[in-house]
Short mmCIF file of C-alpha atoms in Angstrom, two decimals:
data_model
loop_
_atom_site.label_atom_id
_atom_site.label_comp_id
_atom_site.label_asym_id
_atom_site.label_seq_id
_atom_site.Cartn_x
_atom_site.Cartn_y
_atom_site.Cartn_z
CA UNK A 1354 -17.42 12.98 -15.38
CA UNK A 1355 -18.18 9.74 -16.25
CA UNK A 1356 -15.26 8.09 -14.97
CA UNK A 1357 -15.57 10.16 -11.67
CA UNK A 1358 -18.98 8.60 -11.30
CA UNK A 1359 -17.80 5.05 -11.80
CA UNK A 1360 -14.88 5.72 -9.45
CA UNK A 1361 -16.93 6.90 -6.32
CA UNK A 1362 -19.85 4.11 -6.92
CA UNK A 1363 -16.39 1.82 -6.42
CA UNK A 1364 -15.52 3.39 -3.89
CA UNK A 1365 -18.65 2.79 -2.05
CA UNK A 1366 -18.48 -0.75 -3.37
CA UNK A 1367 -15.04 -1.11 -1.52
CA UNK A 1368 -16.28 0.86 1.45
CA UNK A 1369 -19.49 -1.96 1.94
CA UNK A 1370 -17.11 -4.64 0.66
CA UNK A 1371 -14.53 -3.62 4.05
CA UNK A 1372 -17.28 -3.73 6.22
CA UNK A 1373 -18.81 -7.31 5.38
CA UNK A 1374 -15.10 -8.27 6.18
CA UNK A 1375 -14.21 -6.22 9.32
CA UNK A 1376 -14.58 -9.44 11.58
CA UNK A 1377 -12.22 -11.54 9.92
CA UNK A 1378 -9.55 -8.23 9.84
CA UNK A 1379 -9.79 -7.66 13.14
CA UNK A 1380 -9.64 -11.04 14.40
CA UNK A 1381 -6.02 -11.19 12.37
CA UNK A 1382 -4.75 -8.37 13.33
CA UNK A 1383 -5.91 -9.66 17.22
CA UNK A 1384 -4.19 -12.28 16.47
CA UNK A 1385 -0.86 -11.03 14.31
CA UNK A 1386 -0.97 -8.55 17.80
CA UNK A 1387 0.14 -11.20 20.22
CA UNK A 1388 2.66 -13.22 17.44
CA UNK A 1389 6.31 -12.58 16.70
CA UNK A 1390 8.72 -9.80 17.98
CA UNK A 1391 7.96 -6.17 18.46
CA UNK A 1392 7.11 -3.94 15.39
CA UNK A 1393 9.43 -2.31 13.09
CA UNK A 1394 7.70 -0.76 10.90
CA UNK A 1395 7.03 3.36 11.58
CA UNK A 1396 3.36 4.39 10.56
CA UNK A 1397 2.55 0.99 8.84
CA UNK A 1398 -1.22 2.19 9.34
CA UNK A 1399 -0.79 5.75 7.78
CA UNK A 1400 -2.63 7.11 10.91
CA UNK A 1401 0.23 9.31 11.40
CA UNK A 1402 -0.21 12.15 9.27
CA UNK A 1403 -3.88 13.82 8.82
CA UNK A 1404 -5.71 14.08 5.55
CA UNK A 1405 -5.29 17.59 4.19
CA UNK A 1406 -8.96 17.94 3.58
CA UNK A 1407 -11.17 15.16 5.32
CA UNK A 1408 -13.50 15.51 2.22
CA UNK A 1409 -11.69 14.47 -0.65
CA UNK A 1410 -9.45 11.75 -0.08
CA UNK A 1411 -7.59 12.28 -3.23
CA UNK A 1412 -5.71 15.64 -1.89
CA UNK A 1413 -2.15 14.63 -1.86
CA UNK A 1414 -0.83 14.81 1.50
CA UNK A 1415 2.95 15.28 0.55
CA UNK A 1416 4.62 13.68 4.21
CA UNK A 1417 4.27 10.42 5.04
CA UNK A 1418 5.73 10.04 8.20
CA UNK A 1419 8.86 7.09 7.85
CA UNK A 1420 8.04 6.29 4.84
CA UNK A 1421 10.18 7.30 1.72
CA UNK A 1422 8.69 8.32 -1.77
CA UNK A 1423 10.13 7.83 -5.23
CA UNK A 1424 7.47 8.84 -7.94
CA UNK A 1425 7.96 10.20 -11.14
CA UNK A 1426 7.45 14.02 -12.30
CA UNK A 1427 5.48 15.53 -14.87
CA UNK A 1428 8.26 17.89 -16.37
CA UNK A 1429 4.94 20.32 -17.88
CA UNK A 1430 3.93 20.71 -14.11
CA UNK A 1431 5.37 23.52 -11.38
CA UNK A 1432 8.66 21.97 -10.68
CA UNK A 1433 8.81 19.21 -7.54
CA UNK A 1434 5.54 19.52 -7.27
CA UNK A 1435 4.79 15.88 -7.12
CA UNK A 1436 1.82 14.46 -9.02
CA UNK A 1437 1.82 11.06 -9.64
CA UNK A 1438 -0.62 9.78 -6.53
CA UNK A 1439 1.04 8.02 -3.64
CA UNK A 1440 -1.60 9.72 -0.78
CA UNK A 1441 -3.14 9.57 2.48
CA UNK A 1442 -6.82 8.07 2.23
CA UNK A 1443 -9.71 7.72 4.30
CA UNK A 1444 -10.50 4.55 2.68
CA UNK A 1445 -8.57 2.32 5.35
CA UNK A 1446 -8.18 -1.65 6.32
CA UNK A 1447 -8.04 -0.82 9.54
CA UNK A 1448 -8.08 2.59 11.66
CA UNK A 1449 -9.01 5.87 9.92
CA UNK A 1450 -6.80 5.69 7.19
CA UNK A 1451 -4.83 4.07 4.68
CA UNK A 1452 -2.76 4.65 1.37
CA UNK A 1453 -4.07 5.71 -2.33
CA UNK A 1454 -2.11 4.64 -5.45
CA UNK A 1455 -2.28 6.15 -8.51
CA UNK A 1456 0.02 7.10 -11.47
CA UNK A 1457 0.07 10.08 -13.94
CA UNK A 1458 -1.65 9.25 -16.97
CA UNK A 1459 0.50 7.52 -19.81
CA UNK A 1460 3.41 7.82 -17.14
CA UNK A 1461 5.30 3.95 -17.86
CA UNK A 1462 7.27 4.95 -14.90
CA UNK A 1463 6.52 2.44 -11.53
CA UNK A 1464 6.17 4.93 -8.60
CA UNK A 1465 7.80 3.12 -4.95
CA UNK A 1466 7.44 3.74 -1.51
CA UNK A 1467 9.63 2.04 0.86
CA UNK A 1468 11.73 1.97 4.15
CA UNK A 1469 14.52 0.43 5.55
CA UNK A 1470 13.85 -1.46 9.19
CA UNK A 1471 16.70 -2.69 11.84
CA UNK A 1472 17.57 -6.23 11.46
CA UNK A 1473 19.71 -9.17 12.67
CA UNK A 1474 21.81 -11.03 10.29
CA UNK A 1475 20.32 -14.45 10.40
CA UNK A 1476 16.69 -13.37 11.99
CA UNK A 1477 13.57 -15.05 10.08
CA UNK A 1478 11.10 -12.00 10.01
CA UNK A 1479 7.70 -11.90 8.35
CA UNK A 1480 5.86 -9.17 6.73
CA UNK A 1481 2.50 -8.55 5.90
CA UNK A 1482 0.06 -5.87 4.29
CA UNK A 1483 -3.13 -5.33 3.32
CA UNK A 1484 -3.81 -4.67 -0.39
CA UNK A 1485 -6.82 -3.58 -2.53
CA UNK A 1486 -7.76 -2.70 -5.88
CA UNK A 1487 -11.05 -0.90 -7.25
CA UNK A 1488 -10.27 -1.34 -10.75
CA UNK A 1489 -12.73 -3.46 -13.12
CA UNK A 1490 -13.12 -4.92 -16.13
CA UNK A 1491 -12.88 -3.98 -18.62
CA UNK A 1492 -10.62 -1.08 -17.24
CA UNK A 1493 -7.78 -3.32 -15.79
CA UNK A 1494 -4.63 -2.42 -15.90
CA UNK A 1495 -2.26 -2.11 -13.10
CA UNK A 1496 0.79 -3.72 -11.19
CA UNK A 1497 1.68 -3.99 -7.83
CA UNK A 1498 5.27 -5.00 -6.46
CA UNK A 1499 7.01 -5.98 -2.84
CA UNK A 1500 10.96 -6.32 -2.51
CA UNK A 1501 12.49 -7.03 0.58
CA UNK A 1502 16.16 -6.25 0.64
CA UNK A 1503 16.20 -5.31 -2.98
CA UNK A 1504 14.91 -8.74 -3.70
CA UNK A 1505 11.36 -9.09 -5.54
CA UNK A 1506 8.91 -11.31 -3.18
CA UNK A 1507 5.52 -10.46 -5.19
CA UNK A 1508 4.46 -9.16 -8.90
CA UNK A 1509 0.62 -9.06 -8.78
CA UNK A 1510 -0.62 -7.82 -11.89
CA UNK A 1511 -3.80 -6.54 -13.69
CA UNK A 1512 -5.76 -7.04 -10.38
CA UNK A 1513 -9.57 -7.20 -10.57
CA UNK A 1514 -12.16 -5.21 -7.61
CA UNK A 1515 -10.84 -6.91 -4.50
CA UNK A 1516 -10.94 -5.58 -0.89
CA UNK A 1517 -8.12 -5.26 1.32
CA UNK A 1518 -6.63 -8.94 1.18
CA UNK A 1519 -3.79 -9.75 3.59
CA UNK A 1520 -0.72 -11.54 2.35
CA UNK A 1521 2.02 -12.58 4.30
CA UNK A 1522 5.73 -13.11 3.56
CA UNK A 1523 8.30 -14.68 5.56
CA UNK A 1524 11.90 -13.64 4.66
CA UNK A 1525 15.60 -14.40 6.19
CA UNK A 1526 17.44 -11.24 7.03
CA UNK A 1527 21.01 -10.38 5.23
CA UNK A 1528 22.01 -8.08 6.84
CA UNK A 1529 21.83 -5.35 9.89
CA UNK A 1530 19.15 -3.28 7.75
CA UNK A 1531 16.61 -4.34 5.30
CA UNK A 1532 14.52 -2.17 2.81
CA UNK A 1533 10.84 -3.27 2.26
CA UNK A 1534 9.54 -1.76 -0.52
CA UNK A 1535 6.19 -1.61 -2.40
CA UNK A 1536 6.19 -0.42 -6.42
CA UNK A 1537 2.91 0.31 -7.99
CA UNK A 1538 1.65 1.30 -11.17
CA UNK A 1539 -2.29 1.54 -12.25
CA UNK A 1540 -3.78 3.23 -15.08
CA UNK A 1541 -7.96 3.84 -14.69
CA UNK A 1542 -8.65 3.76 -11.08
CA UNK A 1543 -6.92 3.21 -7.64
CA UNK A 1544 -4.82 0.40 -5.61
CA UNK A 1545 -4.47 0.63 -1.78
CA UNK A 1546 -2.31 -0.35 0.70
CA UNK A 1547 -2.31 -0.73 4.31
CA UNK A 1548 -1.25 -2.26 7.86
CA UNK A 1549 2.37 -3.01 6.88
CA UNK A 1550 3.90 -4.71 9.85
CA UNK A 1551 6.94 -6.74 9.90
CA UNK A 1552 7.77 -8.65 13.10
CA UNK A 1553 10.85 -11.15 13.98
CA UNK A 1554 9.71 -15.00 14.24
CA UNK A 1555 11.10 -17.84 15.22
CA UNK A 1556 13.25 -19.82 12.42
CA UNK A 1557 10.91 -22.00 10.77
#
């Protein structure tokens, strides 16, 4: 009870916290709009798929449209019934919605979402999300990881209250395809994600 207290007077935090920053968002995303090649990532904004109940944001919505889920099981659970927290969210960046990360208690599995985008041997590309975190201290204790073609670009760990905070990657393309991928693990509250977008540039 107590922890479901702390966790919505967070959430609020985040929620005022999003709003005091809504200028500066938009204004990048204005900008990231008009920048670089077309998109290619599907339902970067997690508007696609609606919240299975619009009053509790933790419900796990289990399709994400073109996105791909590996989490880990709890084998005492109804089997495939997935548990471990990677969900739709009305706490958003941007839009309506966005995506909630959280793991099965004492799990010291990572849970990964990812997909795999069209590219051109050769192409410079950038991508860039948005990424929160309404853990605090003292209860800190989470991870948070990006690969791009199987290669590791970021490693954030044990990441304080922060709203949504863009960070931007550029990356050289291998190959006709290229996986992005996100890895996540947290332990007392949530981490979100949102506004993936990856976009062709010109070579630097």
């Amino acid at each position: 009870m107590k922890l479901t207290k702390k966790l919505s007077i967070t959430v609020c935090s985040l929620t005022t916290a999003l709003v005091s920053t809504a200028v500066i968002t938009n204004a990048y995303k204005s900008v990231a709009q008009t920048v670089g090649g077309p998109e290619l990532i599907t339902n970067g904004n997690f508007e696609s798929d609606p919240l299975i109940d619009p009053n509790n944001p933790t419900a796990p919505n289990p399709n994400i449209t073109g996105w791909t889920k590996s989490e880990p099981f709890n084998p005492a659970d109804t089997p495939g019934v997935n548990i471990s927290g990677i969900r739709i969210s009305n706490f958003p960046n941007f839009g309506n919605q966005g995506l909630s990360l959280s793991s099965i208690a004492g799990s010291p599995e990572i849970s990964y979402i990812s997909q795999t985008i069209p590219t051109v041997k050769g192409q410079y590309y950038t991508l860039t999300y948005y990424f929160a975190s309404i853990e605090e201290a003292p209860d800190v204790k989470n991870k948070f990881q990006v690969f791009i073609g199987g290669k590791k670009f970021g490693n954030d760990k044990n990441t304080d209250f922060q709203p949504y905070t863009p960070t931007t990657i550029s990356f050289k393309a291998k190959g006709e395809s290229t996986e992005i991928k996100f890895g996540y693990k947290v332990k007392y509250a949530f981490l979100f994600l949102d506004d993936v977008s990856v976009k062709s540039v010109p070579e630097p």
